[in-house]
CSV table of C-alpha atoms (C1' of nucleotides) in Angstrom, one decimal:
chain,number,residue,atom,x,y,z
B,1,MET,CA,202.1,178.2,133.3
B,2,LYS,CA,203.3,177.1,136.5
B,3,GLU,CA,207.0,177.6,135.5
B,4,PHE,CA,206.4,181.3,134.0
B,5,LEU,CA,204.5,182.5,137.4
B,6,LYS,CA,207.1,181.1,139.2
B,7,THR,CA,209.9,183.4,137.5
B,8,LYS,CA,207.4,186.3,138.3
B,9,GLY,CA,207.6,185.4,141.8
B,10,PHE,CA,204.0,183.8,142.1
B,11,LYS,CA,202.9,180.5,142.8
B,12,MET,CA,200.5,178.3,141.7
B,13,THR,CA,197.4,176.8,143.9
B,14,PRO,CA,194.4,175.0,143.2
B,15,GLN,CA,192.3,178.3,143.4
B,16,ARG,CA,194.7,180.2,141.3
B,17,GLU,CA,194.4,177.5,138.5
B,18,LEU,CA,190.5,177.3,138.3
B,19,ILE,CA,190.7,181.4,138.2
B,20,PHE,CA,193.4,181.7,135.2
B,21,ARG,CA,191.4,178.7,133.5
B,22,SER,CA,188.2,180.4,133.9
B,23,PHE,CA,189.5,183.9,133.0
B,24,PHE,CA,191.1,183.0,129.8
B,25,GLU,CA,188.1,181.1,128.7
B,26,MET,CA,185.8,183.7,129.1
B,27,GLY,CA,188.6,185.2,127.2
B,28,LYS,CA,187.6,189.3,127.0
B,29,HIS,CA,186.3,192.4,129.2
B,30,VAL,CA,185.4,190.2,132.3
B,31,SER,CA,184.8,192.2,135.4
B,32,VAL,CA,185.5,190.4,139.0
B,33,GLU,CA,181.6,190.1,139.4
B,34,GLU,CA,181.3,187.8,136.4
B,35,LEU,CA,184.6,186.0,136.8
B,36,TYR,CA,183.7,185.5,140.4
B,37,ASP,CA,180.2,183.9,139.5
B,38,LYS,CA,181.9,181.5,137.2
B,39,VAL,CA,184.8,180.4,139.4
B,40,HIS,CA,182.5,180.1,142.2
B,41,GLN,CA,179.8,177.9,140.2
B,42,LYS,CA,182.9,175.6,140.0
B,43,ASP,CA,184.1,176.0,143.7
B,44,ARG,CA,182.2,177.6,146.4
B,45,SER,CA,184.7,177.8,148.6
B,46,ILE,CA,186.6,180.4,146.6
B,47,GLY,CA,186.2,183.9,147.8
B,48,TYR,CA,185.6,187.2,146.2
B,49,SER,CA,188.8,189.0,147.2
B,50,THR,CA,191.0,185.9,145.6
B,51,VAL,CA,189.3,186.5,142.5
B,52,TRP,CA,190.0,190.1,142.3
B,53,ARG,CA,193.5,189.5,143.6
B,54,ASN,CA,194.7,186.9,141.0
B,55,LEU,CA,192.7,189.4,138.3
B,56,LYS,CA,195.6,191.9,139.6
B,57,VAL,CA,198.4,189.0,139.5
B,58,ILE,CA,197.2,188.3,136.0
B,59,CYS,CA,197.9,192.2,135.2
B,60,LYS,CA,201.0,192.1,137.0
B,61,VAL,CA,202.5,189.6,135.0
B,62,GLY,CA,201.4,191.1,131.7
B,63,LEU,CA,198.8,188.6,130.8
B,64,ALA,CA,195.8,191.3,131.0
B,65,GLU,CA,195.2,194.6,131.5
B,66,GLU,CA,192.6,196.8,133.2
B,67,VAL,CA,189.5,198.6,130.7
B,68,ASN,CA,187.7,201.5,132.5
B,69,LEU,CA,184.5,202.4,130.4
B,70,GLY,CA,183.5,205.2,133.3
B,71,ASP,CA,180.5,203.0,134.4
B,72,GLY,CA,181.7,202.2,137.7
B,73,VAL,CA,183.1,198.4,137.1
B,74,THR,CA,186.6,197.7,136.4
B,75,ARG,CA,187.1,195.2,133.5
B,76,TYR,CA,190.1,193.3,132.2
B,77,ASP,CA,190.7,192.2,129.2
B,78,ARG,CA,193.5,189.8,127.7
B,79,VAL,CA,197.0,191.5,126.5
B,80,THR,CA,198.1,188.8,124.2
B,81,ARG,CA,195.4,189.7,121.5
B,82,GLU,CA,195.9,192.4,118.8
B,83,PRO,CA,196.2,195.9,119.9
B,84,HIS,CA,191.8,197.0,119.4
B,85,GLY,CA,189.6,199.6,120.5
B,86,HIS,CA,186.2,199.5,122.1
B,87,LEU,CA,182.9,200.2,121.1
B,88,PHE,CA,180.9,200.5,124.4
B,89,CYS,CA,177.1,200.4,124.5
B,90,GLN,CA,175.7,202.5,127.3
B,91,ASN,CA,172.8,200.5,127.3
B,92,CYS,CA,173.5,197.0,127.3
B,93,LYS,CA,177.1,197.6,128.2
B,94,ARG,CA,178.3,195.5,125.1
B,95,LEU,CA,181.7,195.9,124.1
B,96,ILE,CA,182.2,195.6,120.5
B,97,GLU,CA,186.3,195.2,119.1
B,98,PHE,CA,188.0,197.0,116.3
B,99,ASP,CA,191.4,197.1,114.8
B,100,ILE,CA,193.7,199.9,115.5
B,101,HIS,CA,196.9,199.2,113.5
B,102,ALA,CA,196.0,202.0,111.5
B,103,VAL,CA,196.2,204.7,114.2
B,104,LEU,CA,198.9,203.4,116.5
B,105,PRO,CA,201.8,205.0,114.7
B,106,TYR,CA,200.2,208.3,115.2
B,107,LEU,CA,199.7,207.9,118.8
B,108,VAL,CA,203.2,206.4,119.1
B,109,GLU,CA,204.5,209.3,117.4
B,110,THR,CA,202.6,211.8,119.7
B,111,GLY,CA,204.0,210.1,122.8
B,112,GLU,CA,207.9,210.5,121.7
B,113,GLU,CA,206.8,214.3,120.9
B,114,LYS,CA,205.9,215.0,124.2
B,115,ASN,CA,208.6,212.9,125.9
B,116,PHE,CA,206.1,210.6,127.3
B,117,ARG,CA,207.1,207.0,128.0
B,118,ALA,CA,203.9,205.6,127.0
B,119,ASP,CA,202.9,202.2,128.7
B,120,SER,CA,199.5,201.7,127.0
B,121,PHE,CA,197.2,203.2,124.6
B,122,LYS,CA,193.3,203.1,125.0
B,123,ILE,CA,190.8,203.9,122.0
B,124,GLU,CA,187.1,204.0,123.1
B,125,ILE,CA,184.0,204.7,121.5
B,126,THR,CA,181.1,205.0,123.9
B,127,GLY,CA,177.4,205.2,122.0
B,128,LEU,CA,174.8,203.0,121.0
B,129,CYS,CA,174.9,199.9,119.4
B,130,GLU,CA,172.9,198.5,116.7
B,131,ASP,CA,170.6,196.3,118.7
B,132,CYS,CA,169.7,199.0,121.0
B,133,GLN,CA,169.1,201.6,118.4
B,134,ALA,CA,166.2,199.1,117.1
B,135,MET,CA,164.8,198.9,120.7
B,136,GLU,CA,164.9,202.6,120.9
B,137,ASN,CA,163.6,203.4,117.7
B,138,LYS,CA,160.7,200.4,118.6
B,139,LYS,CA,160.3,202.1,121.7
B,140,ASN,CA,159.3,205.4,120.4
B,141,GLU,CA,157.2,204.3,117.7
B,142,ARG,CA,155.1,202.9,120.7
B,143,LEU,CA,154.7,206.3,122.1
B,144,HIS,CA,153.0,207.5,119.0
O,1,MET,CA,174.0,231.0,130.2
O,2,LYS,CA,170.9,231.6,132.5
O,3,GLU,CA,168.7,231.3,129.4
O,4,PHE,CA,170.3,228.9,128.0
O,5,LEU,CA,170.0,227.0,131.2
O,6,LYS,CA,166.1,227.4,131.0
O,7,THR,CA,165.7,226.1,127.6
O,8,LYS,CA,166.9,222.8,129.3
O,9,GLY,CA,164.9,223.1,132.6
O,10,PHE,CA,167.4,224.4,134.6
O,11,LYS,CA,167.2,227.3,137.1
O,12,MET,CA,169.9,229.6,137.3
O,13,THR,CA,170.9,230.0,141.3
O,14,PRO,CA,173.9,232.4,142.9
O,15,GLN,CA,175.6,228.3,143.6
O,16,ARG,CA,175.0,227.3,140.4
O,17,GLU,CA,176.6,230.5,139.2
O,18,LEU,CA,179.9,230.2,141.3
O,19,ILE,CA,180.3,226.8,140.6
O,20,PHE,CA,179.7,227.1,136.7
O,21,ARG,CA,182.2,229.9,136.7
O,22,SER,CA,184.7,228.3,138.8
O,23,PHE,CA,184.8,225.2,136.7
O,24,PHE,CA,185.1,227.1,133.5
O,25,GLU,CA,187.9,229.0,134.6
O,26,MET,CA,189.7,226.0,135.8
O,27,GLY,CA,188.7,224.9,132.4
O,28,LYS,CA,189.7,220.9,132.0
O,29,HIS,CA,190.1,217.9,133.5
O,30,VAL,CA,188.6,218.8,136.7
O,31,SER,CA,187.7,216.3,139.7
O,32,VAL,CA,184.6,217.0,142.0
O,33,GLU,CA,186.7,217.6,144.5
O,34,GLU,CA,189.4,219.8,143.1
O,35,LEU,CA,186.2,221.9,142.1
O,36,TYR,CA,184.6,221.7,145.6
O,37,ASP,CA,187.8,222.9,147.3
O,38,LYS,CA,188.1,226.0,144.7
O,39,VAL,CA,184.3,226.6,145.1
O,40,HIS,CA,184.1,226.1,149.0
O,41,GLN,CA,186.9,228.7,149.1
O,42,LYS,CA,185.0,231.3,148.2
O,43,ASP,CA,181.5,230.2,149.8
O,44,ARG,CA,182.0,228.0,152.7
O,45,SER,CA,178.4,227.2,153.0
O,46,ILE,CA,178.0,225.4,149.5
O,47,GLY,CA,178.2,221.6,150.0
O,48,TYR,CA,179.9,218.9,148.6
O,49,SER,CA,177.1,217.2,146.4
O,50,THR,CA,175.8,220.5,145.3
O,51,VAL,CA,179.4,220.7,143.2
O,52,TRP,CA,178.6,216.8,142.4
O,53,ARG,CA,175.3,217.6,141.4
O,54,ASN,CA,176.1,220.8,139.2
O,55,LEU,CA,179.1,219.2,137.5
O,56,LYS,CA,176.7,216.7,136.3
O,57,VAL,CA,174.0,219.4,135.2
O,58,ILE,CA,177.0,220.8,133.1
O,59,CYS,CA,177.5,217.2,131.4
O,60,LYS,CA,173.7,217.1,130.9
O,61,VAL,CA,173.5,220.2,129.1
O,62,GLY,CA,176.4,219.2,126.9
O,63,LEU,CA,179.1,221.4,128.1
O,64,ALA,CA,181.3,219.0,129.7
O,65,GLU,CA,181.8,215.6,129.8
O,66,GLU,CA,183.1,212.8,132.5
O,67,VAL,CA,186.6,211.6,132.2
O,68,ASN,CA,187.7,207.9,133.4
O,69,LEU,CA,191.4,207.3,133.3
O,70,GLY,CA,191.5,204.2,135.7
O,71,ASP,CA,192.6,205.8,138.9
O,72,GLY,CA,189.2,206.1,140.7
O,73,VAL,CA,188.9,209.2,140.3
O,74,THR,CA,185.9,211.1,137.9
O,75,ARG,CA,187.5,214.1,136.2
O,76,TYR,CA,185.2,216.8,133.7
O,77,ASP,CA,186.4,218.1,130.5
O,78,ARG,CA,185.1,221.2,128.7
O,79,VAL,CA,183.5,219.8,125.3
O,80,THR,CA,184.0,223.3,123.6
O,81,ARG,CA,187.3,222.8,123.2
O,82,GLU,CA,188.7,220.8,120.1
O,83,PRO,CA,188.7,217.4,120.5
O,84,HIS,CA,191.3,215.8,121.9
O,85,GLY,CA,193.4,213.1,123.8
O,86,HIS,CA,195.1,212.3,126.8
O,87,LEU,CA,198.3,211.6,127.7
O,88,PHE,CA,198.0,210.5,131.2
O,89,CYS,CA,200.6,210.1,133.6
O,90,GLN,CA,200.2,207.6,136.3
O,91,ASN,CA,202.8,209.0,138.5
O,92,CYS,CA,201.8,212.8,139.0
O,93,LYS,CA,198.1,212.2,137.5
O,94,ARG,CA,199.0,215.3,135.1
O,95,LEU,CA,196.9,215.2,132.1
O,96,ILE,CA,198.6,216.4,128.6
O,97,GLU,CA,196.2,216.8,125.8
O,98,PHE,CA,196.7,216.2,122.2
O,99,ASP,CA,195.2,216.7,118.7
O,100,ILE,CA,193.3,213.9,117.5
O,101,HIS,CA,192.1,215.3,114.2
O,102,ALA,CA,194.1,212.9,112.3
O,103,VAL,CA,192.6,209.8,113.8
O,104,LEU,CA,188.8,211.1,114.3
O,105,PRO,CA,187.9,210.0,110.8
O,106,TYR,CA,189.4,206.7,111.1
O,107,LEU,CA,187.1,206.2,114.3
O,108,VAL,CA,184.0,207.5,112.8
O,109,GLU,CA,184.7,205.6,109.9
O,110,THR,CA,184.9,202.4,112.3
O,111,GLY,CA,181.5,203.4,113.9
O,112,GLU,CA,179.7,203.5,110.9
O,113,GLU,CA,180.9,200.7,109.5
O,114,LYS,CA,179.5,198.5,112.9
O,115,ASN,CA,176.0,200.4,112.4
O,116,PHE,CA,177.1,201.6,115.8
O,117,ARG,CA,175.6,205.4,117.1
O,118,ALA,CA,179.0,207.0,118.6
O,119,ASP,CA,178.2,209.7,121.2
O,120,SER,CA,181.7,210.3,122.3
O,121,PHE,CA,185.3,209.3,121.5
O,122,LYS,CA,188.3,208.7,123.8
O,123,ILE,CA,192.1,208.3,123.3
O,124,GLU,CA,194.4,207.7,126.3
O,125,ILE,CA,197.4,207.0,126.6
O,126,THR,CA,199.0,206.2,130.0
O,127,GLY,CA,202.5,206.1,131.1
O,128,LEU,CA,205.2,208.3,132.7
O,129,CYS,CA,205.4,212.2,131.9
O,130,GLU,CA,209.1,213.9,131.2
O,131,ASP,CA,209.5,215.1,134.8
O,132,CYS,CA,208.4,211.9,136.4
O,133,GLN,CA,211.1,209.8,134.2
O,134,ALA,CA,213.7,212.3,135.2
O,135,MET,CA,212.7,211.9,139.2
O,136,GLU,CA,212.9,207.9,138.5
O,137,ASN,CA,216.2,208.2,137.1
O,138,LYS,CA,217.4,210.1,139.7
O,139,LYS,CA,215.8,207.7,142.4
O,140,ASN,CA,217.9,204.8,140.7
O,141,GLU,CA,221.2,206.6,140.2
O,142,ARG,CA,220.7,207.1,144.0
O,143,LEU,CA,220.3,203.6,144.9
O,144,HIS,CA,223.7,202.7,143.2
S,1,DA,C1',152.7,227.8,144.5
S,2,DT,C1',155.8,224.9,141.9
S,3,DG,C1',158.9,222.3,141.1
S,4,DG,C1',164.1,222.7,140.7
S,5,DA,C1',168.3,223.1,143.9
S,6,DT,C1',170.8,222.8,148.4
S,7,DG,C1',173.1,221.0,152.5
S,8,DC,C1',173.9,217.4,155.4
S,9,DA,C1',173.8,213.1,156.2
S,10,DA,C1',173.7,208.5,155.2
S,11,DA,C1',173.7,205.2,152.1
S,12,DG,C1',175.8,202.8,147.9
S,13,DC,C1',179.4,200.4,145.3
S,14,DC,C1',183.0,198.7,144.3
S,15,DT,C1',187.9,198.2,145.1
S,16,DT,C1',191.2,197.6,149.0
S,17,DT,C1',193.6,195.6,153.0
S,18,DG,C1',193.9,193.5,157.8
S,19,DC,C1',194.7,189.0,159.7
S,20,DA,C1',195.1,184.5,161.3
S,21,DA,C1',195.1,180.2,158.9
S,22,DG,C1',196.4,177.2,155.2
S,23,DC,C1',199.5,175.7,151.3
S,24,DT,C1',203.4,175.3,147.9
S,25,DT,C1',208.2,174.9,147.5
V,1,DA,C1',210.6,177.0,157.6
V,2,DA,C1',209.7,181.2,155.3
V,3,DG,C1',206.9,183.0,152.2
V,4,DC,C1',203.2,183.6,148.8
V,5,DT,C1',197.7,182.4,149.2
V,6,DT,C1',193.4,182.5,150.7
V,7,DG,C1',188.8,183.7,153.1
V,8,DC,C1',186.3,186.5,155.6
V,9,DA,C1',185.3,190.4,157.4
V,10,DA,C1',185.6,195.2,157.5
V,11,DA,C1',187.6,199.5,155.8
V,12,DG,C1',188.1,202.7,152.4
V,13,DG,C1',186.9,206.1,148.8
V,14,DC,C1',184.4,208.0,145.7
V,15,DT,C1',179.9,208.5,143.8
V,16,DT,C1',174.7,209.0,144.6
V,17,DT,C1',170.6,209.7,147.4
V,18,DG,C1',166.9,211.0,150.6
V,19,DC,C1',164.6,214.3,152.9
V,20,DA,C1',163.5,218.9,154.6
V,21,DT,C1',164.3,223.4,153.6
V,22,DC,C1',165.1,226.9,150.6
V,23,DC,C1',164.9,229.9,146.6
V,24,DA,C1',163.8,230.9,141.2
V,25,DT,C1',160.3,231.7,138.4
DNA sequence: ATGGATGCAAAGCCTTTGCAAGCTT
DNA sequence: AAGCTTGCAAAGGCTTTGCATCCAT
């Protein structure tokens, strides 16, 4: 990893290593704050902006990309995994993934038709997850 | 429209009418600021927050929905039009639409499989539009 | 008269950046 | 030494809200 970063013009530091490790352990859909909390527990001296900047670095070297669900918080998602879409529960903010191999060809074709140079594809379904639907139903029952 | 709003618990006012009209004239992918600029030209007394709140109202009554491309600006998009995806140029911020009828069934099915109650579907391709690619090429030529 | 609507200013919230000091190579 | 990194604090930039006032019903 150290070598890999060097080829991209970045250096390795203890902080960076801890941040990278933590991010890849958490794996997916991590917000700056979540990662900061986790990292900060292990090393109280690491600042918020360092975490933030390193998340950007992870993106710059192509290991993750930003995900924006419109709830005001940017999340970071590993890109080494298979292409996938997101089911985003607006209540509990949970993110469920699903495979999008079936539709990717269509999207690629669409971009080509319009002479658009596509960098990334995003498919998101927002709504209510199974659990939150159940909760909602219980709440309604109580009201009657 | 006045009647329609009343059924939703909202009242009609001169400001609201101007804002609604302007929004529907602009039609698609409008940011608060863009709409404010347009509205403010016609009536200098209308404040930014009034425009903002009315955009929210338009969403609440189901006539538009928020679009978040991850550039820090929330845009509002009419929902009466056909379901569509977005090609978002990261350089000029232009939004090009494309039909997504072909893939919607797959997405609906995906949501059902996971017992997810889907409220909305979002498909976004980010990259560089034709024009900006041309500009980029010219710039590169000049450098050589 | 009511309760929603408006304007202004101020607060919120994340995201970014400026800087001086500290490390990596 | 040269340049990337880090921490802290402060600045940004857009979104929201508090409040007194106004207006539609």
